[in-house]
Short mmCIF file of C-alpha atoms in Angstrom, two decimals:
data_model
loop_
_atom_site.label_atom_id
_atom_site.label_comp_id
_atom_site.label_asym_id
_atom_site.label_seq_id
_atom_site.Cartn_x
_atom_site.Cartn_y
_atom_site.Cartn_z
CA UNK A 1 77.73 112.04 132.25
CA UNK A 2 80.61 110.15 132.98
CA UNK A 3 82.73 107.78 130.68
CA UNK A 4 83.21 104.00 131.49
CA UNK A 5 87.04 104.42 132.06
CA UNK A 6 89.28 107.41 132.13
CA UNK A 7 89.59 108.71 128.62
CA UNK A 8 92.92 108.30 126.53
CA UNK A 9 95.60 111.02 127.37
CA UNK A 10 97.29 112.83 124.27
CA UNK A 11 100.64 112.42 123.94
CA UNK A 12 102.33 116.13 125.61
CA UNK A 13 105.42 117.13 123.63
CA UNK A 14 107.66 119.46 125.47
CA UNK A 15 108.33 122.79 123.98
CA UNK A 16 111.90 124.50 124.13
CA UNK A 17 112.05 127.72 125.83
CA UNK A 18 108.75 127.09 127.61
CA UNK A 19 107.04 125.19 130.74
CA UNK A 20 103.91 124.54 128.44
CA UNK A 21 103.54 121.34 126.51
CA UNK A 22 102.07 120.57 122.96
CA UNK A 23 99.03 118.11 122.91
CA UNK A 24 98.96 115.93 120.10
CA UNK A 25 95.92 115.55 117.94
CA UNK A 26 96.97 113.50 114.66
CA UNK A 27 100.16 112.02 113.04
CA UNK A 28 100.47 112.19 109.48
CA UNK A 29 103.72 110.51 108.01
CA UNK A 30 104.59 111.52 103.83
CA UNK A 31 106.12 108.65 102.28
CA UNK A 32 109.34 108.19 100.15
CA UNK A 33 109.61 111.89 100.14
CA UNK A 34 113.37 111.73 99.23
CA UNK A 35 114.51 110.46 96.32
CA UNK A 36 117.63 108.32 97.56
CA UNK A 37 115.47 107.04 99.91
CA UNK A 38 112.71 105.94 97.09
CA UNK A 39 115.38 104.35 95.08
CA UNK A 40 116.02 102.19 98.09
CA UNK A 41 113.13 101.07 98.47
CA UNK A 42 112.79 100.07 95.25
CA UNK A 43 110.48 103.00 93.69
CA UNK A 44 110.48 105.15 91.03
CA UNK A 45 111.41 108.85 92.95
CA UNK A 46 109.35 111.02 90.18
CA UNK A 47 107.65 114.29 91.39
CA UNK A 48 104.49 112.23 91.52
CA UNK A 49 101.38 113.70 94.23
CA UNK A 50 102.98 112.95 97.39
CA UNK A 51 101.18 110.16 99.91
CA UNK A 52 100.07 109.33 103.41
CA UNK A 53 99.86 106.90 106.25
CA UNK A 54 99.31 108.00 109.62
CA UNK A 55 100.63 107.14 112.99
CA UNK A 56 97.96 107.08 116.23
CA UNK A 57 98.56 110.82 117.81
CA UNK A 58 98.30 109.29 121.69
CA UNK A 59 100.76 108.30 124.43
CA UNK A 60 100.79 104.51 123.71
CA UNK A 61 102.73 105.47 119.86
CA UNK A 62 103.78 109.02 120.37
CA UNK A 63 106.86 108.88 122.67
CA UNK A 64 108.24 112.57 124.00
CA UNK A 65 111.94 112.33 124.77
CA UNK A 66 112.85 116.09 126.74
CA UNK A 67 116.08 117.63 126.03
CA UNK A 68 118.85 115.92 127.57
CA UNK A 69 117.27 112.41 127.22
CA UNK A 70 117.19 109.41 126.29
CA UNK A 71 113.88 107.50 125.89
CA UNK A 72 113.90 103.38 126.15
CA UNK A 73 111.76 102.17 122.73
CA UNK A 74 110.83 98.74 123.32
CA UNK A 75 111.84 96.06 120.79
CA UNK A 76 108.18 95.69 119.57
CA UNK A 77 106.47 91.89 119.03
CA UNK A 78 105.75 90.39 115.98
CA UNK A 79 108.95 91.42 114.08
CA UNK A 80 112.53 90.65 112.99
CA UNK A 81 113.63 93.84 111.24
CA UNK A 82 113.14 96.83 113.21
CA UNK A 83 114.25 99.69 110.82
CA UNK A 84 114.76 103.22 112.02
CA UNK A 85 113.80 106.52 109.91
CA UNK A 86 115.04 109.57 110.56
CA UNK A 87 112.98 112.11 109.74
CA UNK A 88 111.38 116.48 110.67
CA UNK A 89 108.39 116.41 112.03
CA UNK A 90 106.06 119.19 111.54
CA UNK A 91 103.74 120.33 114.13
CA UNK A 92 100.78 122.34 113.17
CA UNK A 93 99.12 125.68 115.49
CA UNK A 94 96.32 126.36 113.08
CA UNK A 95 93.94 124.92 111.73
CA UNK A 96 93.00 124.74 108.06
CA UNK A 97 91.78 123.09 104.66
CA UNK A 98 92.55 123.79 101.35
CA UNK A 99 95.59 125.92 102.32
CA UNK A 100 97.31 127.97 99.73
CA UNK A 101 100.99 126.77 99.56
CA UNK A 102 102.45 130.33 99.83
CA UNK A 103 99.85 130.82 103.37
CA UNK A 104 100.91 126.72 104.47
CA UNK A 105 103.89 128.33 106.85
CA UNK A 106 101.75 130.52 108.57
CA UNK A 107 100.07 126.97 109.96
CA UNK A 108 103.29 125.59 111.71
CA UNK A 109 103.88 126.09 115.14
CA UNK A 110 107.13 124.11 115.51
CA UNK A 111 109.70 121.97 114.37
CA UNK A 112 111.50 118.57 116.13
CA UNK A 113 113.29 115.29 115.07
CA UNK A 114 111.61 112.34 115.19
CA UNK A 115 111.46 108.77 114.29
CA UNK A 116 109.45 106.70 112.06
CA UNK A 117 110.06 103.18 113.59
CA UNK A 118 109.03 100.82 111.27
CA UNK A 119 108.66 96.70 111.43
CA UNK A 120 109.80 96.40 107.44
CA UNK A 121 108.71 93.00 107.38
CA UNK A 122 105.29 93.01 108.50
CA UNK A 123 105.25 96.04 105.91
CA UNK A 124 106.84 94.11 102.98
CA UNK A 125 104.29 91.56 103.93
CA UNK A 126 101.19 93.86 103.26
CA UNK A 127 102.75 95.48 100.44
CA UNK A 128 102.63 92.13 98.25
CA UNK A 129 99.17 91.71 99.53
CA UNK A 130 97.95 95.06 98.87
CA UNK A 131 97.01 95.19 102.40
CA UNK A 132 96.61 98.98 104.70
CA UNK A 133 100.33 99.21 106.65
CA UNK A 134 99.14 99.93 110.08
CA UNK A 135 100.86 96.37 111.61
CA UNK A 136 104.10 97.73 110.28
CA UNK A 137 103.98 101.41 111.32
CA UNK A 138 101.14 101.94 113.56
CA UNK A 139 102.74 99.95 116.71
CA UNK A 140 103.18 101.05 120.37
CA UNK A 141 106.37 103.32 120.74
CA UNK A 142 106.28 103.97 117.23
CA UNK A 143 107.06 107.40 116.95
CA UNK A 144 109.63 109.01 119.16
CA UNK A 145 109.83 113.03 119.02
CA UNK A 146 112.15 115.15 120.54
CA UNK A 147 111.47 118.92 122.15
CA UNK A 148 109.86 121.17 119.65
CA UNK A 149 111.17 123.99 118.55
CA UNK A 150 108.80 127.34 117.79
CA UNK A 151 108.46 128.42 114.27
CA UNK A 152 110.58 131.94 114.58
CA UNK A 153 108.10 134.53 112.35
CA UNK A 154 109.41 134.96 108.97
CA UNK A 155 111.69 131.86 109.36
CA UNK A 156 110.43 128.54 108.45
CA UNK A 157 112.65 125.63 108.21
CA UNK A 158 113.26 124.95 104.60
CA UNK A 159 117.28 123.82 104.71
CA UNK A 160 119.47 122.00 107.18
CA UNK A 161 120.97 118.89 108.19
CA UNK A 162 119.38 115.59 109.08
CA UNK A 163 121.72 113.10 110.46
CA UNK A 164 121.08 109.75 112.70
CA UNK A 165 123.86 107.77 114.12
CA UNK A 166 123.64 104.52 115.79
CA UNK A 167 126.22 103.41 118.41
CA UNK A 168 127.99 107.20 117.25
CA UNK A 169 128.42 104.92 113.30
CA UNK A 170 126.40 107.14 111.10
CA UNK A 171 123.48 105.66 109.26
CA UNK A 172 121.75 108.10 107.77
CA UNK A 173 122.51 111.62 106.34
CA UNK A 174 121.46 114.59 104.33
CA UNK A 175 119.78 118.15 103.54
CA UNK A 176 116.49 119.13 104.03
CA UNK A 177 116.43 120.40 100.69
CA UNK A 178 116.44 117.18 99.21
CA UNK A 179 112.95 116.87 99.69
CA UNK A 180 111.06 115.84 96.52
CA UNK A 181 107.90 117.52 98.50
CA UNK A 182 108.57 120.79 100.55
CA UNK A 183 107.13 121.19 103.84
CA UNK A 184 104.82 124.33 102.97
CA UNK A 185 103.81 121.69 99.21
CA UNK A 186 103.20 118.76 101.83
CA UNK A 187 100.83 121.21 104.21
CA UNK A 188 99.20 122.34 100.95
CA UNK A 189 98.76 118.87 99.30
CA UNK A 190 97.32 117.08 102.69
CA UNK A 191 94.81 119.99 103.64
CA UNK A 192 93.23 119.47 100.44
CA UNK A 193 92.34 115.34 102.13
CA UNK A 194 91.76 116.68 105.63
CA UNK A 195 91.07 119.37 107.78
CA UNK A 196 94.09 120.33 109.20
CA UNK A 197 94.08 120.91 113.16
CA UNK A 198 96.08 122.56 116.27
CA UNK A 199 98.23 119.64 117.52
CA UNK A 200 98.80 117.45 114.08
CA UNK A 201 101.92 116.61 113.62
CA UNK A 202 103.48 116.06 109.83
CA UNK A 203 106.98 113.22 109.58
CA UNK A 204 108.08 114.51 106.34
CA UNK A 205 109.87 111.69 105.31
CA UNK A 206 113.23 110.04 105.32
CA UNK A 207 116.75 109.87 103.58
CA UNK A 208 118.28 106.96 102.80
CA UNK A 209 120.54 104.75 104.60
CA UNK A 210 117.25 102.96 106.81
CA UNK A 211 118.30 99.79 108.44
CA UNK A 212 117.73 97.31 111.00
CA UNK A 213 118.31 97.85 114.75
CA UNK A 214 118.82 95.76 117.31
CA UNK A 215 118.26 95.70 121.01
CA UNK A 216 120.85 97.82 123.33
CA UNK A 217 121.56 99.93 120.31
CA UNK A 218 121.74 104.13 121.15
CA UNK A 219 120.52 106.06 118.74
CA UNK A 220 120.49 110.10 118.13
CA UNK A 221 118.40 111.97 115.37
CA UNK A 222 120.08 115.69 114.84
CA UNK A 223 118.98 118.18 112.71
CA UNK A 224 120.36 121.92 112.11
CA UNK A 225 118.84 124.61 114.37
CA UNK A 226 116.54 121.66 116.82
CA UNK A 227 117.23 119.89 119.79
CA UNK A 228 118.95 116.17 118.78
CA UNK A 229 116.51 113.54 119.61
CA UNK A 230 117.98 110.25 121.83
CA UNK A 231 116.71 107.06 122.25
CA UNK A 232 117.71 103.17 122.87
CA UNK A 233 116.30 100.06 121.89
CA UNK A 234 115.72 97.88 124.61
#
């Protein structure tokens, strides 16, 4: 049987150390999962269930930038505040549901930097309508991801630096450990809503200091121990 046009390709996210790629299946995204960051946007930051808006997992939104790159994001349509978001992404090797939070690290295969591009005023928008936010995070070119980074055994990722600059002016900064939600209490927390599979990724969420960017504007996500992330608006 044969479909009526080629099926959709999964975004391939290059590995470091390796000439095999990672296949995306899902995008999960954790919102306001750092407290500066909640206070910005104008929310209460208390240790409240953490929740979730996803990202499509294919080519079209999931943009793999190799080491040494820079990807070209396009300005996307419809918007006048493009706002960048810093953030780790997770990316999962096994699958799972109901995971134990002390057994959630055994799950990840890797680490990268990404980006949660975001049109914040088509968001705001269906915010005061209690509309879904898809328009305003769900668009083409939405998620940029650098080179993952295997999960050493024994060593997840739990502390660090996260850092973006924009034209080398830095915009956003700050620890890992400033989660609210840990990565291992975010696995734990969204395995109990969905079956957790080999090639989901997980954008933990952002620090503060999110703003608008304009077009010809370079930008580089860095965080301890991964390979930086580059891109430019164009």
């Amino acid at each position: 049987m044969t479909t009526v046009f080629p099926p959709h390709s999964p975004a391939l996210l290059p590995i470091v150390g390796s000439d095999q790629t990672f296949p995306v299946r899902r995008v999960y995204c954790v919102g306001r999962n750092y407290a500066a960051h909640a206070r910005e946007m104008g929310s209460d930051p208390t240790r409240e269930p953490p929740f979730f808006f996803c990202k499509p997992g294919d080519a079209d939104a999931v943009i793999a930038v190799p080491a040494g790159q820079t990807g070209d994001i396009a300005y996307p349509p419809a918007t006048h505040d493009l706002h960048h978001e810093i953030e780790l992404v997770v990316a999962l090797g096994k699958a799972g549901s109901a995971i134990a939070v002390e057994h959630a690290a055994e799950h990840i295969f890797g680490y990268a930097v990404g980006l949660d591009l975001t049109r914040r005023d088509l968001q705001g928008q269906m915010k005061e309508q209690g509309r879904p936010w898809e328009i305003g995070k769900a668009f083409d070119q939405s998620a940029p991801i650098g080179p993952l980074t295997p999960r050493q055994p024994g060593a997840p990722l739990t502390a660090g630096k996260i850092r973006l600059t924009v034209d080398g002016a830095v915009r956003q900064q700050g620890v890992l450990e400033q989660m609210i939600w840990s990565v291992d209490e975010t696995i734990a927390r969204l395995s109990t809503l969905f079956t957790l599979q080999p090639g989901d990724l997980i954008f933990t969420g952002t620090p503060d200091g999110v703003g608008a960017l304009t077009r010809g504007q370079a930008l580089r996500g860095e965080i301890d121990g991964l390979a930086p992330l580059q891109v430019r608006i164009v």
